[in-house]
């Protein structure tokens, strides 16, 4: 540790010195230290520059000694800001709780802004879009059999593509707002890494790829019409925070459209006695996880005049979210009953998913973004539990 301090201090004493750290397959060892073990300050020899950083700052951020400036330098690893005060103070802050490099860091530099625009470095959004497709595919399978694996693969591809397209649309609408929100100011459009024209071209590629997946589904024409019906919600959702206290409800309507698609691809029709409750359960689930997520931005949103259920529910957030968690549980159970699941395995799984949601709500600290981001990511487990419950309920029917 003392050797690292010595080397870093020595480099700062050289006039015009600049530091550059890289995460790569063979370069990590030279720079990455534990945040908990090695926060430090290094004073330059001329007394004009003080570096304050932590281990995560070694990942991809580069800084030069500059007097009297404040600059934002977006990076692939989520480093938010480099502040260079009049004394040359450098403060590097990370908004990404993941200490490990993402797949984006290994892409060519010209591709990295597009990958971050599509949130390739944050796969949880893709999973939250995918799980309702998986539930629907599993619950649509004939009793006694498992879900169609080919269909699951197509939905996985479609979710990956369309979640990225949704993020592109979101950032095109919100670039001006994103510049003023701490969590989003380094996004490629907000920071100026990409232009709107470049984003529009990228969106055309994403939507074309999404159309290709949609046209690969069974019962193609029916699925095409149903999939196309979701596009108005995909395009308008980012605008909802300007007009309604319930943008998370619109997100739920949009993100859980897959609850229709799995059944439609399997049967070429919809049975609303089954799919209706399944869809409603997903919306209630989304209201839980995205309200907690929205609490991260409530201060900035309030200043900008934007709306959210986090601001609307305020101090009543937790009791209200418990009601939505119970509603999700009730609708998961109702969907299983309607399709003919009799095994307690399904209902036990739904109860476990509800218990997970209750734990998230009870342990959420509404003024701590890191805690809230962690609870948000934990919803991947909720989606997986419900999917496993659907598959188990169907397979158990063969034994009854």
Coordinates of C-alpha atoms in Angstrom, one line a residue:
X1 CA 0.0 0.0 0.0
X2 CA 2.8 2.4 0.9
X3 CA 4.6 1.6 -2.4
X4 CA 1.4 2.5 -4.3
X5 CA 1.2 5.8 -2.5
X6 CA 4.8 6.6 -3.2
X7 CA 4.5 5.8 -6.9
X8 CA 1.3 7.9 -7.3
X9 CA 2.7 10.8 -5.4
X10 CA 5.9 10.7 -7.5
X11 CA 4.0 10.9 -10.7
X12 CA 2.0 13.9 -9.5
X13 CA 5.2 15.8 -8.6
X14 CA 6.3 15.9 -12.2
X15 CA 5.2 19.2 -14.0
X16 CA 2.3 18.5 -16.3
X17 CA 2.0 15.0 -15.0
X18 CA -1.2 13.1 -16.1
X19 CA -2.6 9.9 -14.9
X20 CA -4.3 7.2 -16.9
X21 CA -5.8 4.0 -15.6
X22 CA -7.2 1.2 -17.7
X23 CA -9.1 -1.9 -16.9
X24 CA -8.0 -4.7 -19.2
X25 CA -7.3 -8.4 -19.0
X26 CA -3.7 -7.7 -17.9
X27 CA -3.7 -4.2 -16.6
X28 CA -6.1 -4.4 -13.6
X29 CA -3.5 -5.5 -11.1
X30 CA -1.5 -2.3 -11.5
X31 CA -4.4 0.0 -10.5
X32 CA -7.4 -1.7 -8.7
X33 CA -7.4 -1.6 -4.9
X34 CA -10.2 -2.1 -2.4
X35 CA -12.5 0.9 -1.8
X36 CA -12.7 0.0 1.8
X37 CA -8.9 -0.4 2.3
X38 CA -7.4 2.3 0.2
X39 CA -9.1 5.7 0.0
X40 CA -6.4 8.3 0.0
X41 CA -5.3 11.9 -0.7
X42 CA -2.1 12.7 -2.6
X43 CA -0.6 16.2 -2.5
X44 CA 1.4 17.4 -5.5
X45 CA 4.8 18.7 -4.8
X46 CA 3.9 22.3 -5.8
X47 CA 0.9 22.2 -3.5
X48 CA -1.4 23.0 -6.4
X49 CA -3.1 19.7 -7.0
X50 CA -4.8 17.4 -4.6
X51 CA -6.2 14.1 -5.9
X52 CA -9.1 12.6 -3.9
X53 CA -10.2 9.2 -5.2
X54 CA -10.9 5.6 -4.4
X55 CA -10.2 2.3 -6.0
X56 CA -13.0 2.4 -8.4
X57 CA -11.6 5.6 -9.9
X58 CA -8.7 3.6 -11.3
X59 CA -11.1 1.8 -13.7
X60 CA -11.4 4.0 -16.8
X61 CA -11.2 7.6 -15.7
X62 CA -8.4 9.8 -16.9
X63 CA -7.7 13.2 -15.4
X64 CA -5.3 16.0 -16.1
X65 CA -4.2 18.8 -13.8
X66 CA -6.3 21.9 -14.8
X67 CA -6.8 25.1 -13.0
X68 CA -10.2 26.7 -12.4
X69 CA -12.4 24.4 -14.4
X70 CA -15.2 21.9 -13.8
X71 CA -15.8 19.3 -16.5
X72 CA -18.0 16.3 -16.9
X73 CA -16.2 13.3 -18.4
X74 CA -18.5 10.4 -19.1
X75 CA -16.9 7.0 -19.0
X76 CA -18.0 3.4 -19.7
X77 CA -17.9 2.5 -16.1
X78 CA -20.3 5.0 -14.7
X79 CA -17.9 7.6 -13.4
X80 CA -20.0 10.7 -13.0
X81 CA -17.9 13.7 -12.5
X82 CA -14.4 15.2 -12.4
X83 CA -14.4 18.5 -10.5
X84 CA -11.3 20.6 -10.9
X85 CA -11.5 23.5 -8.5
X86 CA -9.4 26.6 -8.4
X87 CA -6.8 24.8 -6.4
X88 CA -6.8 22.0 -8.9
X89 CA -8.9 19.6 -6.7
X90 CA -10.0 16.5 -8.6
X91 CA -13.0 14.6 -7.2
X92 CA -14.1 11.5 -9.0
X93 CA -17.5 10.1 -8.1
X94 CA -19.0 6.8 -9.3
X95 CA -22.7 6.3 -9.5
X96 CA -22.3 2.6 -10.5
X97 CA -22.3 0.3 -7.5
X98 CA -20.7 -2.5 -9.6
X99 CA -17.0 -2.5 -9.0
X100 CA -16.3 -4.9 -11.9
X101 CA -15.9 -3.8 -15.6
X102 CA -18.9 -4.4 -17.8
X103 CA -18.9 -5.9 -21.3
X104 CA -19.0 -2.4 -22.6
X105 CA -15.4 -1.8 -21.5
X106 CA -14.2 -4.5 -23.9
X107 CA -15.9 -3.0 -27.0
X108 CA -14.1 -0.7 -29.5
X109 CA -14.2 2.8 -28.2
X110 CA -16.4 3.9 -31.1
X111 CA -19.1 1.5 -30.1
X112 CA -19.1 2.2 -26.4
X113 CA -21.4 5.2 -26.5
X114 CA -24.0 3.3 -28.4
X115 CA -23.7 0.3 -26.1
X116 CA -24.2 2.6 -23.1
X117 CA -27.1 4.3 -24.8
X118 CA -28.8 0.9 -25.0
X119 CA -27.8 0.2 -21.4
X120 CA -25.7 -2.8 -22.4
X121 CA -23.8 -2.3 -19.2
X122 CA -27.0 -2.6 -17.1
X123 CA -28.7 -5.9 -18.1
X124 CA -31.3 -5.8 -15.3
X125 CA -33.7 -3.8 -17.5
X126 CA -33.6 -6.5 -20.1
X127 CA -34.4 -9.2 -17.5
X128 CA -37.3 -7.2 -16.1
X129 CA -38.7 -7.0 -19.7
X130 CA -38.1 -10.7 -20.4
X131 CA -39.6 -12.3 -17.3
X132 CA -43.3 -11.6 -18.2
X133 CA -42.6 -13.2 -21.6
X134 CA -41.2 -16.2 -19.8
X135 CA -44.2 -16.4 -17.4
X136 CA -46.6 -16.3 -20.3
X137 CA -44.7 -18.8 -22.3
X138 CA -44.6 -21.2 -19.3
X139 CA -48.2 -20.8 -18.4
X140 CA -49.3 -21.2 -22.0
X141 CA -47.6 -24.7 -22.3
X142 CA -49.9 -27.7 -22.2
X143 CA -50.4 -29.0 -18.6
X144 CA -47.7 -31.5 -17.9
X145 CA -45.1 -30.0 -20.2
X146 CA -42.4 -27.3 -19.9
X147 CA -42.1 -24.0 -21.7
X148 CA -41.1 -23.9 -25.4
X149 CA -37.3 -23.3 -25.3
X150 CA -37.1 -21.9 -28.8
X151 CA -39.8 -19.4 -28.0
X152 CA -38.0 -18.4 -24.8
X153 CA -34.8 -17.8 -26.9
X154 CA -36.7 -15.6 -29.3
X155 CA -38.2 -13.6 -26.4
X156 CA -34.7 -13.3 -24.9
X157 CA -33.4 -11.8 -28.1
X158 CA -36.4 -9.5 -28.5
X159 CA -36.2 -8.3 -24.9
X160 CA -32.5 -7.5 -25.3
X161 CA -33.1 -5.5 -28.5
X162 CA -36.3 -3.7 -27.5
X163 CA -35.2 -2.7 -24.1
X164 CA -32.2 -1.1 -25.8
X165 CA -34.6 0.7 -28.2
X166 CA -36.7 1.9 -25.3
X167 CA -33.6 3.3 -23.6
X168 CA -32.7 5.2 -26.8
X169 CA -36.1 6.6 -27.1
X170 CA -36.1 7.6 -23.4
X171 CA -32.8 9.4 -23.7
X172 CA -33.8 11.2 -26.9
X173 CA -36.8 12.6 -25.1
X174 CA -35.0 13.3 -21.8
X175 CA -31.5 14.5 -22.8
X176 CA -32.1 18.1 -21.6
X177 CA -33.5 16.8 -18.2
X178 CA -30.8 14.2 -17.9
X179 CA -28.1 16.9 -17.9
X180 CA -29.5 18.2 -14.6
X181 CA -29.9 14.8 -12.8
X182 CA -26.9 13.5 -11.0
X183 CA -27.6 9.8 -11.9
X184 CA -28.1 10.5 -15.6
X185 CA -25.9 13.4 -16.6
X186 CA -23.2 11.2 -18.1
X187 CA -25.5 9.3 -20.5
X188 CA -24.2 9.6 -24.1
X189 CA -26.9 12.1 -25.3
X190 CA -26.9 14.2 -22.2
X191 CA -23.1 14.5 -22.1
X192 CA -22.8 15.2 -25.9
X193 CA -20.9 12.0 -26.8
X194 CA -23.6 11.2 -29.3
X195 CA -25.9 13.5 -31.3
X196 CA -29.6 13.1 -31.7
X197 CA -29.1 12.3 -35.4
X198 CA -26.7 9.5 -34.4
X199 CA -29.2 8.2 -31.8
X200 CA -32.0 8.2 -34.4
X201 CA -29.9 6.1 -36.8
X202 CA -29.1 3.7 -34.0
X203 CA -32.8 3.5 -33.1
X204 CA -33.7 2.6 -36.7
X205 CA -31.2 -0.3 -36.5
X206 CA -32.6 -1.4 -33.2
X207 CA -36.3 -1.3 -34.3
X208 CA -35.4 -3.2 -37.5
X209 CA -33.7 -5.9 -35.5
X210 CA -36.7 -6.0 -33.2
X211 CA -39.1 -6.4 -36.2
X212 CA -37.0 -9.3 -37.4
X213 CA -37.5 -11.1 -34.1
X214 CA -41.2 -10.3 -34.0
X215 CA -41.6 -11.8 -37.5
X216 CA -39.9 -15.0 -36.4
X217 CA -42.5 -15.8 -33.8
X218 CA -45.2 -18.5 -34.4
X219 CA -48.7 -17.2 -35.3
X220 CA -46.8 -14.4 -36.9
X221 CA -49.6 -12.1 -38.1
X222 CA -51.4 -12.2 -34.8
X223 CA -48.2 -11.6 -32.9
X224 CA -47.2 -8.8 -35.2
X225 CA -50.4 -6.9 -34.6
X226 CA -50.2 -7.5 -30.8
X227 CA -46.5 -6.4 -30.7
X228 CA -47.2 -3.3 -32.8
X229 CA -49.9 -2.3 -30.4
X230 CA -47.3 -1.8 -27.7
X231 CA -45.3 0.8 -29.7
X232 CA -47.4 3.8 -28.6
X233 CA -46.6 3.0 -25.0
X234 CA -42.9 2.5 -25.8
X235 CA -42.7 5.9 -27.4
X236 CA -44.9 7.9 -25.0
X237 CA -43.7 6.4 -21.7
X238 CA -40.7 8.8 -21.3
X239 CA -43.1 11.8 -21.6
X240 CA -45.4 10.6 -18.8
X241 CA -43.2 12.1 -16.0
X242 CA -44.1 15.5 -17.4
X243 CA -47.8 15.1 -17.2
X244 CA -48.9 12.5 -14.6
X245 CA -48.0 11.4 -11.1
X246 CA -48.2 7.8 -12.3
X247 CA -45.4 7.3 -14.9
X248 CA -44.5 4.0 -13.2
X249 CA -48.0 2.7 -14.1
X250 CA -47.4 3.5 -17.7
X251 CA -44.0 1.7 -17.5
X252 CA -45.8 -1.3 -16.0
X253 CA -48.3 -1.3 -18.9
X254 CA -45.3 -1.2 -21.3
X255 CA -42.8 -3.5 -19.7
X256 CA -45.3 -6.3 -19.0
X257 CA -46.6 -6.6 -22.6
X258 CA -44.8 -9.8 -22.9
X259 CA -47.5 -11.4 -20.7
X260 CA -49.7 -11.2 -23.8
X261 CA -47.0 -12.3 -26.3
X262 CA -46.0 -15.7 -24.8
X263 CA -49.6 -16.9 -24.9
X264 CA -50.3 -15.4 -28.3
X265 CA -47.2 -17.0 -29.8
X266 CA -48.3 -20.4 -28.4
X267 CA -52.0 -20.3 -29.2
X268 CA -52.6 -17.6 -31.7
X269 CA -55.2 -16.0 -29.4
X270 CA -55.5 -14.6 -25.9
X271 CA -57.4 -16.1 -22.9
X272 CA -58.0 -13.1 -20.7
X273 CA -59.1 -15.3 -17.8
X274 CA -55.5 -16.3 -17.5
X275 CA -53.5 -13.5 -19.2
X276 CA -55.5 -10.7 -17.6
X277 CA -54.5 -11.5 -14.1
X278 CA -50.9 -12.4 -15.2
X279 CA -50.6 -9.0 -16.9
X280 CA -52.0 -7.2 -13.8
X281 CA -49.6 -9.0 -11.6
X282 CA -46.7 -7.7 -13.6
X283 CA -48.0 -4.1 -13.5
X284 CA -48.3 -4.3 -9.7
X285 CA -44.8 -5.7 -9.5
X286 CA -43.4 -2.9 -11.7
X287 CA -45.1 -0.3 -9.5
X288 CA -43.2 -1.7 -6.5
X289 CA -39.7 -1.9 -8.0
X290 CA -39.8 1.2 -10.1
X291 CA -41.3 3.4 -7.3
X292 CA -38.3 2.3 -5.1
X293 CA -36.0 3.1 -8.1
X294 CA -37.6 6.5 -8.6
X295 CA -36.8 7.5 -5.1
X296 CA -33.1 7.8 -6.2
X297 CA -34.1 10.8 -8.4
X298 CA -36.8 12.5 -6.3
X299 CA -34.8 15.5 -5.3
X300 CA -33.7 16.3 -8.9
X301 CA -37.2 15.4 -10.3
X302 CA -38.8 17.8 -7.8
X303 CA -36.5 20.7 -8.8
X304 CA -37.1 20.0 -12.5
X305 CA -40.9 19.8 -12.1
X306 CA -41.0 16.1 -13.1
X307 CA -43.5 13.7 -11.5
X308 CA -43.2 10.1 -10.2
X309 CA -45.0 7.8 -7.8
X310 CA -42.0 8.2 -5.5
X311 CA -42.9 11.9 -5.1
X312 CA -46.6 11.3 -5.2
X313 CA -46.6 8.6 -2.5
X314 CA -44.0 10.5 -0.4
X315 CA -43.9 9.3 3.2
X316 CA -46.7 6.8 2.5
X317 CA -44.6 4.9 0.0
X318 CA -44.0 1.7 1.9
X319 CA -47.6 1.0 3.0
X320 CA -48.8 1.7 -0.6
X321 CA -46.2 -0.6 -2.1
X322 CA -47.1 -3.4 0.3
X323 CA -50.6 -3.1 -1.2
X324 CA -49.2 -3.4 -4.7
X325 CA -47.1 -6.4 -3.6
X326 CA -50.2 -8.1 -2.2
X327 CA -52.1 -7.3 -5.5
X328 CA -49.2 -8.9 -7.5
X329 CA -49.5 -12.0 -5.3
X330 CA -53.3 -12.3 -5.7
X331 CA -53.1 -12.0 -9.5
X332 CA -50.2 -14.5 -9.8
X333 CA -52.4 -16.9 -7.8
X334 CA -55.5 -16.1 -9.9
X335 CA -53.7 -16.7 -13.2
X336 CA -52.5 -20.1 -12.0
X337 CA -55.9 -21.1 -10.8
X338 CA -57.5 -20.1 -14.1
X339 CA -55.0 -22.2 -16.1
X340 CA -55.6 -25.2 -13.9
X341 CA -52.6 -25.4 -11.6
X342 CA -53.5 -27.5 -8.6
X343 CA -50.0 -28.3 -7.2
X344 CA -49.0 -26.3 -4.1
X345 CA -45.6 -25.8 -5.7
X346 CA -47.0 -23.0 -7.9
X347 CA -48.7 -21.2 -5.0
X348 CA -45.7 -21.7 -2.7
X349 CA -43.5 -20.1 -5.3
X350 CA -45.9 -17.1 -5.7
X351 CA -45.8 -16.7 -1.9
X352 CA -42.0 -16.7 -2.0
X353 CA -42.0 -14.0 -4.7
X354 CA -44.4 -11.9 -2.6
X355 CA -42.2 -12.4 0.5
X356 CA -39.2 -11.2 -1.5
X357 CA -41.1 -8.0 -2.5
X358 CA -42.1 -7.5 1.1
X359 CA -38.5 -7.8 2.1
X360 CA -37.5 -5.2 -0.5
X361 CA -40.0 -2.7 0.8
X362 CA -39.3 -3.3 4.5
X363 CA -35.5 -2.9 4.0
X364 CA -35.5 -0.1 1.5
X365 CA -33.9 3.1 2.7
X366 CA -35.7 5.7 0.6
X367 CA -33.0 8.3 0.9
X368 CA -30.0 6.0 0.0
X369 CA -29.6 5.5 -3.7
X370 CA -27.2 2.6 -3.3
X371 CA -29.7 0.7 -1.2
X372 CA -32.5 1.4 -3.7
X373 CA -30.4 0.4 -6.7
X374 CA -29.6 -2.9 -5.0
X375 CA -33.3 -3.5 -4.2
X376 CA -34.1 -2.8 -7.8
X377 CA -31.6 -5.3 -9.1
X378 CA -33.0 -7.9 -6.7
X379 CA -36.2 -8.1 -8.8
X380 CA -34.4 -10.3 -11.2
X381 CA -34.8 -13.0 -8.5
X382 CA -38.5 -12.2 -8.2
X383 CA -39.0 -12.7 -11.9
X384 CA -37.1 -16.0 -11.8
X385 CA -39.1 -17.3 -8.9
X386 CA -42.4 -16.7 -10.6
X387 CA -41.1 -18.3 -13.9
X388 CA -39.9 -21.4 -12.0
X389 CA -43.3 -21.5 -10.2
X390 CA -45.1 -21.5 -13.6
X391 CA -42.9 -24.2 -15.0
X392 CA -43.2 -26.3 -11.8
X393 CA -47.0 -25.9 -11.7
X394 CA -47.3 -27.1 -15.3
X395 CA -45.0 -30.1 -14.9
X396 CA -46.6 -31.1 -11.5
X397 CA -50.0 -31.4 -13.3
X398 CA -48.7 -34.5 -15.0
X399 CA -48.4 -36.2 -11.6
X400 CA -51.8 -35.3 -10.4

